[in-house]
PDB file of C-alpha atoms in Angstrom:
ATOM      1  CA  UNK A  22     -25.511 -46.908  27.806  1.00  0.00           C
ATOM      2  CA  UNK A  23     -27.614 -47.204  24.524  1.00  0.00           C
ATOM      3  CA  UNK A  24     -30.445 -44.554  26.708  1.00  0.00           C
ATOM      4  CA  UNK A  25     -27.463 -42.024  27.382  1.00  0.00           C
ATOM      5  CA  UNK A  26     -26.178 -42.054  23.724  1.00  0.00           C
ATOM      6  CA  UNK A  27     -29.838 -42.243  22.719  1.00  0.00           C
ATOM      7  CA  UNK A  28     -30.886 -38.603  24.584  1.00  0.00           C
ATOM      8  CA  UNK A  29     -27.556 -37.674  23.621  1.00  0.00           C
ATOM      9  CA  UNK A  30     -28.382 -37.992  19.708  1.00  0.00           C
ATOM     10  CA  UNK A  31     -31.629 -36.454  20.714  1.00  0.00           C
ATOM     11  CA  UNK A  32     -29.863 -33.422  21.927  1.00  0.00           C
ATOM     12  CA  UNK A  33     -27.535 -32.707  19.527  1.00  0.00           C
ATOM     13  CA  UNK A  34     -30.247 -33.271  16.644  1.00  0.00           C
ATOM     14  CA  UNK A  35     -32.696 -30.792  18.466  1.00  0.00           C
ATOM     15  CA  UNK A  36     -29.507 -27.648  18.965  1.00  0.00           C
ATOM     16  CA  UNK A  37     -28.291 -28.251  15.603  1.00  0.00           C
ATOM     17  CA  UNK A  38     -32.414 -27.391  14.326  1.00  0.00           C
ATOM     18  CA  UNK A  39     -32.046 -25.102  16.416  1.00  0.00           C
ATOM     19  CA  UNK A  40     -29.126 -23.272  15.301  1.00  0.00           C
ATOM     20  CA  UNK A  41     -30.350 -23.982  11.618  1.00  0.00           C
ATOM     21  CA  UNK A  42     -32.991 -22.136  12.279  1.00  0.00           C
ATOM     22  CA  UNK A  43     -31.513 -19.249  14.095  1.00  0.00           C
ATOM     23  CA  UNK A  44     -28.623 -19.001  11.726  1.00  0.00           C
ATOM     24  CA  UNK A  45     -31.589 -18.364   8.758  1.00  0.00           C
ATOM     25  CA  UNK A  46     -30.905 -15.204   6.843  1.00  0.00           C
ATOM     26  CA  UNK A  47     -34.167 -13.632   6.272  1.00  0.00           C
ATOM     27  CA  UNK A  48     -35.917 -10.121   6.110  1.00  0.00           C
ATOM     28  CA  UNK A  49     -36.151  -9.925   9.724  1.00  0.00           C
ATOM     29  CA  UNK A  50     -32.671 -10.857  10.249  1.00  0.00           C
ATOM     30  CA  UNK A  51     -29.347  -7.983  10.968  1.00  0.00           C
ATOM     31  CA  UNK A  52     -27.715  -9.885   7.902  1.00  0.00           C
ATOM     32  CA  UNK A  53     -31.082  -9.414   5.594  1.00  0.00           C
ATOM     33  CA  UNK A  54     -30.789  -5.830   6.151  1.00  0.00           C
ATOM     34  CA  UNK A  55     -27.498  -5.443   4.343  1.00  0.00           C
ATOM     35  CA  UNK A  56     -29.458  -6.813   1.128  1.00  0.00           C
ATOM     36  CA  UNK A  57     -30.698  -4.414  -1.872  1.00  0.00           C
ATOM     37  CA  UNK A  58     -33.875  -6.554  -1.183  1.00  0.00           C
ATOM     38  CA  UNK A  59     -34.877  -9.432   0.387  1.00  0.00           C
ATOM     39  CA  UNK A  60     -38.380  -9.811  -0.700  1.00  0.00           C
ATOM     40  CA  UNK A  61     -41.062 -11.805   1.875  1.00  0.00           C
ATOM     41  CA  UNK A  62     -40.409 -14.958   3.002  1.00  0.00           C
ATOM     42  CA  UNK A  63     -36.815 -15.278   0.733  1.00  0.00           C
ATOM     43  CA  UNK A  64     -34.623 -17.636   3.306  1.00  0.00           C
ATOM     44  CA  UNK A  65     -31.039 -18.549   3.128  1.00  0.00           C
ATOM     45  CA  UNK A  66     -30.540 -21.452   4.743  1.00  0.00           C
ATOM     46  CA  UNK A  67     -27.909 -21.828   7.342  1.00  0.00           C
ATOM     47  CA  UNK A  68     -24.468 -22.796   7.183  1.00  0.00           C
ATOM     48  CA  UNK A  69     -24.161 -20.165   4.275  1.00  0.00           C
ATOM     49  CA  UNK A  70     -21.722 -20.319   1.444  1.00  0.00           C
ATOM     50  CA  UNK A  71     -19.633 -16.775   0.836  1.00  0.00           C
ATOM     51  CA  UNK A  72     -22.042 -13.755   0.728  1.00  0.00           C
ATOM     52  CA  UNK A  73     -20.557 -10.377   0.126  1.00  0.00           C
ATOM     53  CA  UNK A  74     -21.755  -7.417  -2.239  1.00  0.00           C
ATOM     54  CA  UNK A  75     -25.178  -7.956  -0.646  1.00  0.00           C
ATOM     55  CA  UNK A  76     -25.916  -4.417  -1.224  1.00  0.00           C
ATOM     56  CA  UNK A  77     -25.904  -5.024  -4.968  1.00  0.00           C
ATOM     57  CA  UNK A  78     -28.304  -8.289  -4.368  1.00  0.00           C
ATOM     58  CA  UNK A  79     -31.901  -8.128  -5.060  1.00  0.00           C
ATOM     59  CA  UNK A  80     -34.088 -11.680  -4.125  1.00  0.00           C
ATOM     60  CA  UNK A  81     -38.247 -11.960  -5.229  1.00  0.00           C
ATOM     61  CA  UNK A  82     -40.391 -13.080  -2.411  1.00  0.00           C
ATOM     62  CA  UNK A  83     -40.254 -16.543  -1.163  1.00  0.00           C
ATOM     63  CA  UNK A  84     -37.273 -17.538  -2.904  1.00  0.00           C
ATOM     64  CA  UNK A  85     -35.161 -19.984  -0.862  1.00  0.00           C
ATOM     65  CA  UNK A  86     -32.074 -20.734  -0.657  1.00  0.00           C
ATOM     66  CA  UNK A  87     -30.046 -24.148   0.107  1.00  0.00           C
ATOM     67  CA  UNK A  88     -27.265 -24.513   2.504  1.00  0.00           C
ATOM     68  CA  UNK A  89     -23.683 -23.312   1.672  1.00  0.00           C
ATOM     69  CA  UNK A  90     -24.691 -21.526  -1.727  1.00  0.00           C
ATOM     70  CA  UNK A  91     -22.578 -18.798  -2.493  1.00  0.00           C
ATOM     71  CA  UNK A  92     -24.177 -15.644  -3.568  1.00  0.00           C
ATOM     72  CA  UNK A  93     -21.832 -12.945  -4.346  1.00  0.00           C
ATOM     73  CA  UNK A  94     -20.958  -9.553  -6.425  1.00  0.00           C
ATOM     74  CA  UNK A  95     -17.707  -8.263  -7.126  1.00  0.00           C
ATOM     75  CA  UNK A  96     -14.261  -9.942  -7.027  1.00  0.00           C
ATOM     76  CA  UNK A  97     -14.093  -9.476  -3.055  1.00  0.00           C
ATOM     77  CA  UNK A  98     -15.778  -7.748  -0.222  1.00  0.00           C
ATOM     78  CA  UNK A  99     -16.026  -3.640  -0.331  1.00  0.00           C
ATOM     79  CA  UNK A 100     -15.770  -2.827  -4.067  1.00  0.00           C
ATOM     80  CA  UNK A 101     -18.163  -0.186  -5.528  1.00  0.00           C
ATOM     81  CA  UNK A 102     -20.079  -1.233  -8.153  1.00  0.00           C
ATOM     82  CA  UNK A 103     -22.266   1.497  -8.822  1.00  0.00           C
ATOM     83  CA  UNK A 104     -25.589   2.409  -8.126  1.00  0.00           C
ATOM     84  CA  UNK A 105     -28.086  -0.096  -9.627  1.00  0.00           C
ATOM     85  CA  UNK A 106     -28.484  -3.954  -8.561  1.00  0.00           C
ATOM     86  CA  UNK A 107     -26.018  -6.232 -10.481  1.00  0.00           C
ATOM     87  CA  UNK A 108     -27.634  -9.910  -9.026  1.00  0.00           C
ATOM     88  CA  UNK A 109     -31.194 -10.169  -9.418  1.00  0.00           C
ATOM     89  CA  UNK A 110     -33.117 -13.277  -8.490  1.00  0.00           C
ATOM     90  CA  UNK A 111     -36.602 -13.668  -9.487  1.00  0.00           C
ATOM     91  CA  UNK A 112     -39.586 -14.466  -7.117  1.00  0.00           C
ATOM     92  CA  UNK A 113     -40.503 -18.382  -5.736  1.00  0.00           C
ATOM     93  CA  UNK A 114     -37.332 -19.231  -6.739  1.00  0.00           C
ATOM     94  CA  UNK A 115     -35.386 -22.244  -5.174  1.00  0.00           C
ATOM     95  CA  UNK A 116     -31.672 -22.536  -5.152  1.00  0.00           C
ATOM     96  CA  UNK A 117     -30.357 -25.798  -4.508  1.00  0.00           C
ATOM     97  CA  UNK A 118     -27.389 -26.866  -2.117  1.00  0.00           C
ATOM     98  CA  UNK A 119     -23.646 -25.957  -2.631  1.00  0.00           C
ATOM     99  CA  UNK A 120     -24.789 -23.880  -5.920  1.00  0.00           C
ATOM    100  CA  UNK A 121     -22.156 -20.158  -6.885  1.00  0.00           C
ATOM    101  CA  UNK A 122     -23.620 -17.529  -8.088  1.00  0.00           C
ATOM    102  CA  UNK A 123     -21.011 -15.057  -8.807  1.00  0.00           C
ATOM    103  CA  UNK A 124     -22.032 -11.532 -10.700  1.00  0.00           C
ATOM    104  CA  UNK A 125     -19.290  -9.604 -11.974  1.00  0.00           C
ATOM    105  CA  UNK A 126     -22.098  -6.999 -14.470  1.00  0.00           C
ATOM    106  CA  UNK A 127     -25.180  -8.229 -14.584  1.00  0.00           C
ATOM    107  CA  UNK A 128     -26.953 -11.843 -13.627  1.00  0.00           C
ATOM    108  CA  UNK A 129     -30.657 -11.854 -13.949  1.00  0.00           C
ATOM    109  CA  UNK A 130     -32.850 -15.192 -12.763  1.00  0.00           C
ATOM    110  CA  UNK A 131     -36.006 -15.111 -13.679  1.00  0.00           C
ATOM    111  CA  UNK A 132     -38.875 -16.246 -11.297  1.00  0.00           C
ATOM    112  CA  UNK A 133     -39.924 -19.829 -10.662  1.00  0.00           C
ATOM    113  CA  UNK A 134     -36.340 -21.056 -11.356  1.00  0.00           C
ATOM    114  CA  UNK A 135     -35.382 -24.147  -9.818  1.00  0.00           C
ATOM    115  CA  UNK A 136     -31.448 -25.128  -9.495  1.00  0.00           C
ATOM    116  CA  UNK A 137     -29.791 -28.732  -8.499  1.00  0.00           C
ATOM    117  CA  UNK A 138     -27.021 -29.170  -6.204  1.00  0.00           C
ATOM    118  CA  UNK A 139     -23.750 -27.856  -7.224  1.00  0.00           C
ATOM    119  CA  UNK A 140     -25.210 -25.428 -10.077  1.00  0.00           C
ATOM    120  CA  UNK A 141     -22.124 -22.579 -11.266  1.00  0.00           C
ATOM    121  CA  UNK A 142     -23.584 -19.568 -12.336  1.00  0.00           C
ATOM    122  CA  UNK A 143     -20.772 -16.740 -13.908  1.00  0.00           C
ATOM    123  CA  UNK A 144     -20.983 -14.081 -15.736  1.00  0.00           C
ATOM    124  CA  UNK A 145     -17.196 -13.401 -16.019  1.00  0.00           C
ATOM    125  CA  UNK A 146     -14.840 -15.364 -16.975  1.00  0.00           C
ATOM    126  CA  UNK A 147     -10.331 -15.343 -17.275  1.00  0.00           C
ATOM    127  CA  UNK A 148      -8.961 -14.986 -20.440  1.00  0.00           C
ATOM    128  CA  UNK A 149      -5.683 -15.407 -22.189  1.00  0.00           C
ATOM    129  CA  UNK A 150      -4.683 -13.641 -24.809  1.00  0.00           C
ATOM    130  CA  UNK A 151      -1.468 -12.716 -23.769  1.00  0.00           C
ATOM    131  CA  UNK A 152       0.620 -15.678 -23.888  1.00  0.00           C
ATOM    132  CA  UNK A 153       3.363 -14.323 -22.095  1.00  0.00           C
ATOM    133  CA  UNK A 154       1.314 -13.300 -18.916  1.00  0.00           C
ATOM    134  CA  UNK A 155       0.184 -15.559 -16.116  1.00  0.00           C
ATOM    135  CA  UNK A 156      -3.616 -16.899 -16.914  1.00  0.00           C
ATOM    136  CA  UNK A 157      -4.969 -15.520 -13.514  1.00  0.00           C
ATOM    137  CA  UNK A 158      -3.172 -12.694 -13.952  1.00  0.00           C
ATOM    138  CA  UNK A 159      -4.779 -11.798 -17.144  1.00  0.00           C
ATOM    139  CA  UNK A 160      -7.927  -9.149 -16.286  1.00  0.00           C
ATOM    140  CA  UNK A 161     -10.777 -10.989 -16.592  1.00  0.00           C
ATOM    141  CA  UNK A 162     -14.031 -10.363 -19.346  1.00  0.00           C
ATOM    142  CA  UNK A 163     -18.106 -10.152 -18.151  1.00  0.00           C
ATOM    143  CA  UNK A 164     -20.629 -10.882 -20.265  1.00  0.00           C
ATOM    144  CA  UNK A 165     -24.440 -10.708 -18.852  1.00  0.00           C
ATOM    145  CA  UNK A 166     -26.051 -13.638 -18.019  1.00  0.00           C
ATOM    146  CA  UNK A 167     -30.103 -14.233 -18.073  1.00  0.00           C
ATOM    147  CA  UNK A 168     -32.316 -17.021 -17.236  1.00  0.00           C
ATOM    148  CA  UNK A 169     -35.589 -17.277 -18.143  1.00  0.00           C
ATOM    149  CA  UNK A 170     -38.669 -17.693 -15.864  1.00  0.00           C
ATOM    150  CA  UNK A 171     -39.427 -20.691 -15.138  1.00  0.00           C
ATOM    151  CA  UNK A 172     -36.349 -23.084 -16.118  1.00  0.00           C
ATOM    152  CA  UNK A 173     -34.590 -25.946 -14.403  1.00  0.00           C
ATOM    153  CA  UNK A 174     -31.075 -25.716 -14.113  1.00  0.00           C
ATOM    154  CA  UNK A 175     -29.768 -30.000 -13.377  1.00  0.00           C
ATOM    155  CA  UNK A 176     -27.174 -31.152 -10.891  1.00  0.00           C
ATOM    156  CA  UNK A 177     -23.559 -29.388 -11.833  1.00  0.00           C
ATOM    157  CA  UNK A 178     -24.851 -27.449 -14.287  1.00  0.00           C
ATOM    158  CA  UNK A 179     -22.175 -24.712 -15.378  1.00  0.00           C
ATOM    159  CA  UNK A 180     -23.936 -21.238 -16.870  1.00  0.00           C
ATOM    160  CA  UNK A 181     -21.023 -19.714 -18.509  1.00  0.00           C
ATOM    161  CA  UNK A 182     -20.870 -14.946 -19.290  1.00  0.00           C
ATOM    162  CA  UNK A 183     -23.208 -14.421 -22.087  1.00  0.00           C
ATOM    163  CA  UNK A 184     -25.669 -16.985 -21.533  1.00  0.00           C
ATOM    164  CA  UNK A 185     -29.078 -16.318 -22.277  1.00  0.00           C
ATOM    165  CA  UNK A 186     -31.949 -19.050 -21.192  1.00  0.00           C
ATOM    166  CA  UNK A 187     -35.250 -18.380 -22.423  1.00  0.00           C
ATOM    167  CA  UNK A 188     -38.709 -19.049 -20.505  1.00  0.00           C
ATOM    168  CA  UNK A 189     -39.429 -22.583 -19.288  1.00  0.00           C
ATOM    169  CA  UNK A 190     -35.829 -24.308 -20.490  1.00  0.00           C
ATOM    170  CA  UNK A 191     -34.354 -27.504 -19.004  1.00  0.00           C
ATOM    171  CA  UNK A 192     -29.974 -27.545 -18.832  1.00  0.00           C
ATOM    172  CA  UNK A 193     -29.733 -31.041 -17.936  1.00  0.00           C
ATOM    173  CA  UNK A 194     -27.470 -31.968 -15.106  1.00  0.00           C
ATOM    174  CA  UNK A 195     -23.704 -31.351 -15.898  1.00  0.00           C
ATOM    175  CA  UNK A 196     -24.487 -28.838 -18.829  1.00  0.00           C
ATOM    176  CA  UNK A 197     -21.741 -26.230 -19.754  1.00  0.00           C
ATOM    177  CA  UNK A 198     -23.563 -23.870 -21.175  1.00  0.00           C
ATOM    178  CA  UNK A 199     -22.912 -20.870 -23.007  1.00  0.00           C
ATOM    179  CA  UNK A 200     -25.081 -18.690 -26.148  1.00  0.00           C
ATOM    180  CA  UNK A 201     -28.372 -18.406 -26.619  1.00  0.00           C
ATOM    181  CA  UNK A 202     -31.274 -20.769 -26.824  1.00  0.00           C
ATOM    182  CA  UNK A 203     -35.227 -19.468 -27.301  1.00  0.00           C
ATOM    183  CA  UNK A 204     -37.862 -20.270 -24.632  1.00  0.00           C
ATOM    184  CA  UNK A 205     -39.093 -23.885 -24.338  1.00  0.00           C
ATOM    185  CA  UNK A 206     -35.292 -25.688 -25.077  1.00  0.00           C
ATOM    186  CA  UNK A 207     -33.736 -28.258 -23.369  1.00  0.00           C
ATOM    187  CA  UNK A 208     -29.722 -27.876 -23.756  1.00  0.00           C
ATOM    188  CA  UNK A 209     -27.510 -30.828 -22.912  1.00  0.00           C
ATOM    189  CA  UNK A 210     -23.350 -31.503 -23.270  1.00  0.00           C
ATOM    190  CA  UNK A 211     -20.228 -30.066 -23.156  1.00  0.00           C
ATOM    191  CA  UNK A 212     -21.075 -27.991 -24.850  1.00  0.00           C
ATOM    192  CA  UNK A 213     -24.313 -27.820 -24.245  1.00  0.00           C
ATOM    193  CA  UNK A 214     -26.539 -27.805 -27.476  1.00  0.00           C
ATOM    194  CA  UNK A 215     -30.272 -27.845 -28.232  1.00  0.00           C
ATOM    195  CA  UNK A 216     -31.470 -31.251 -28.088  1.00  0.00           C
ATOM    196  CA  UNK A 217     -34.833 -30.983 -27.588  1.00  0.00           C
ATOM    197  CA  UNK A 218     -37.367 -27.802 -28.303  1.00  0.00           C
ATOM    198  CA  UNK A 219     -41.150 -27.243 -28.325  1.00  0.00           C
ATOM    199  CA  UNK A 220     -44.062 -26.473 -31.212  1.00  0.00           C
ATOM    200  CA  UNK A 221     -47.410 -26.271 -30.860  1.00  0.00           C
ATOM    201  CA  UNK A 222     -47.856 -28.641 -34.078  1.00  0.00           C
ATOM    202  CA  UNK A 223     -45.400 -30.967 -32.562  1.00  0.00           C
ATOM    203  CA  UNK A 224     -45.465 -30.404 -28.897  1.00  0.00           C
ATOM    204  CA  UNK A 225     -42.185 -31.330 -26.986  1.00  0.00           C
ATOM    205  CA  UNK A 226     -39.771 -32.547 -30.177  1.00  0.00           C
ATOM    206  CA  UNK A 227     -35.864 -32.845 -31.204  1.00  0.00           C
ATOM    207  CA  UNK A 228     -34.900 -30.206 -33.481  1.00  0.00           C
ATOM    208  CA  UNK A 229     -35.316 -30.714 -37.332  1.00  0.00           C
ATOM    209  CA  UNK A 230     -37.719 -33.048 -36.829  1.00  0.00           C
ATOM    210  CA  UNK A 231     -40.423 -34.194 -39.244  1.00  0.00           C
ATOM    211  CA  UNK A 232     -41.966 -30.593 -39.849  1.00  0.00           C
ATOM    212  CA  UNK A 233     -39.398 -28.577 -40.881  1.00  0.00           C
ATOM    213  CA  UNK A 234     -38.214 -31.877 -43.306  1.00  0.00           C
ATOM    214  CA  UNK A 235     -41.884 -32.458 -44.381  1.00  0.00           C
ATOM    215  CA  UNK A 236     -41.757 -28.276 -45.161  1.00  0.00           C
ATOM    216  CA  UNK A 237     -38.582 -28.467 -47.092  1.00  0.00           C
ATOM    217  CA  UNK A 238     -40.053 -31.144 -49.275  1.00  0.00           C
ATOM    218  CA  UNK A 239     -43.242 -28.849 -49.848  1.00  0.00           C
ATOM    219  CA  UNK A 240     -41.071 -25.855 -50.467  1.00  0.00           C
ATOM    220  CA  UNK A 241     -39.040 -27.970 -53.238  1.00  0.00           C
TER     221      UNK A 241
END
């Protein structure tokens, strides 16, 4: 009995690669071909997470993507959104598992970006400034969103409209973030704040540290 469940396992482990692999979006694929671009070697793993306004999607070469992220423009499937690319994702990029990307105006990852699990990346968001009318009801705001080349986004990090991530940042796992922080920051919290940043005098250091005291007491 333990040989039949055995080749059984087998089985099932060697269809389900298999349909992994079919299931792929890539280039070569009908599905890639809906894409603004799908650069060389970009793969999106299979199962899939909810892809629509893929004409409005633009991935760099040899980006890949984990299973059942969610990579999507517009509030639902068959809205215009004009004539230029509204999702860009840079080049060598790797998206991990379960992460949303949603672009409402304008989301722009840089290249060599490297996401967690789980990652949330908006750039619109509800509002409520009538008290009166129902929350979701309320027409939502969009506010661009970049990320720098380079960065590591943590576990459950949330990138909140208006975000802007300079080169080589770290948002460490369960971040909300939202503002801007220069290249070189790591951002941690909810909020998220600065917590540590880089000089070349000090190297990797948290911020106000003994330089900028050590200048103030010059100064005075």
């Amino acid at each position: 009995m333990s040989l039949v469940r055995r080749a059984w396992g087998t089985l099932i482990h060697r269809a389900y690669a298999a349909i992994r692999q079919a299931g792929a979006i890539t280039p070569a694929t009908p599905s890639g071909y809906r894409f603004r671009r799908l650069g060389e070697g970009v793969s999106i793993a299979f199962p899939p997470g909810a892809i629509f306004g893929e004409q409005w999607i633009e991935i760099g070469d040899h980006t890949l993507i984990g299973e059942r992220v969610s990579i999507s423009c517009g509030m639902w499937p068959g809205l215009d959104l004009g004539a230029g690319s509204i999702l860009r994702i840079g080049a060598s990029c790797s998206i991990g598992r379960g992460t949303h990307v949603v672009a409402h105006q304008s989301i722009d990852i840089g290249d060599h970006v490297f996401t967690g699990p789980y990652v949330y990346i908006t750039d619109q968001n509800h509002v409520y400034d009538d008290p009166e009318t129902p929350i979701g009801r309320q027409w939502p705001r969009n506010n661009p969103v970049s990320i720098g080349a380079g960065s590591w986004l943590g576990a459950g990090a949330i990138i909140l409209p208006g975000t802007r991530l300079g080169r080589q940042c770290v948002v460490a796992a369960g971040a909300v973030v939202r503002g801007e922080f220069p290249d070189h920051s790591v951002v941690a919290g909810v909020p998220a704040k600065l917590v540590r940043e880089y000089t070349p005098e000090l190297g990797w250091h948290a911020p106000g540290s003994v330089l900028g005291l050590d200048r103030q007491a010059t100064a005075s």
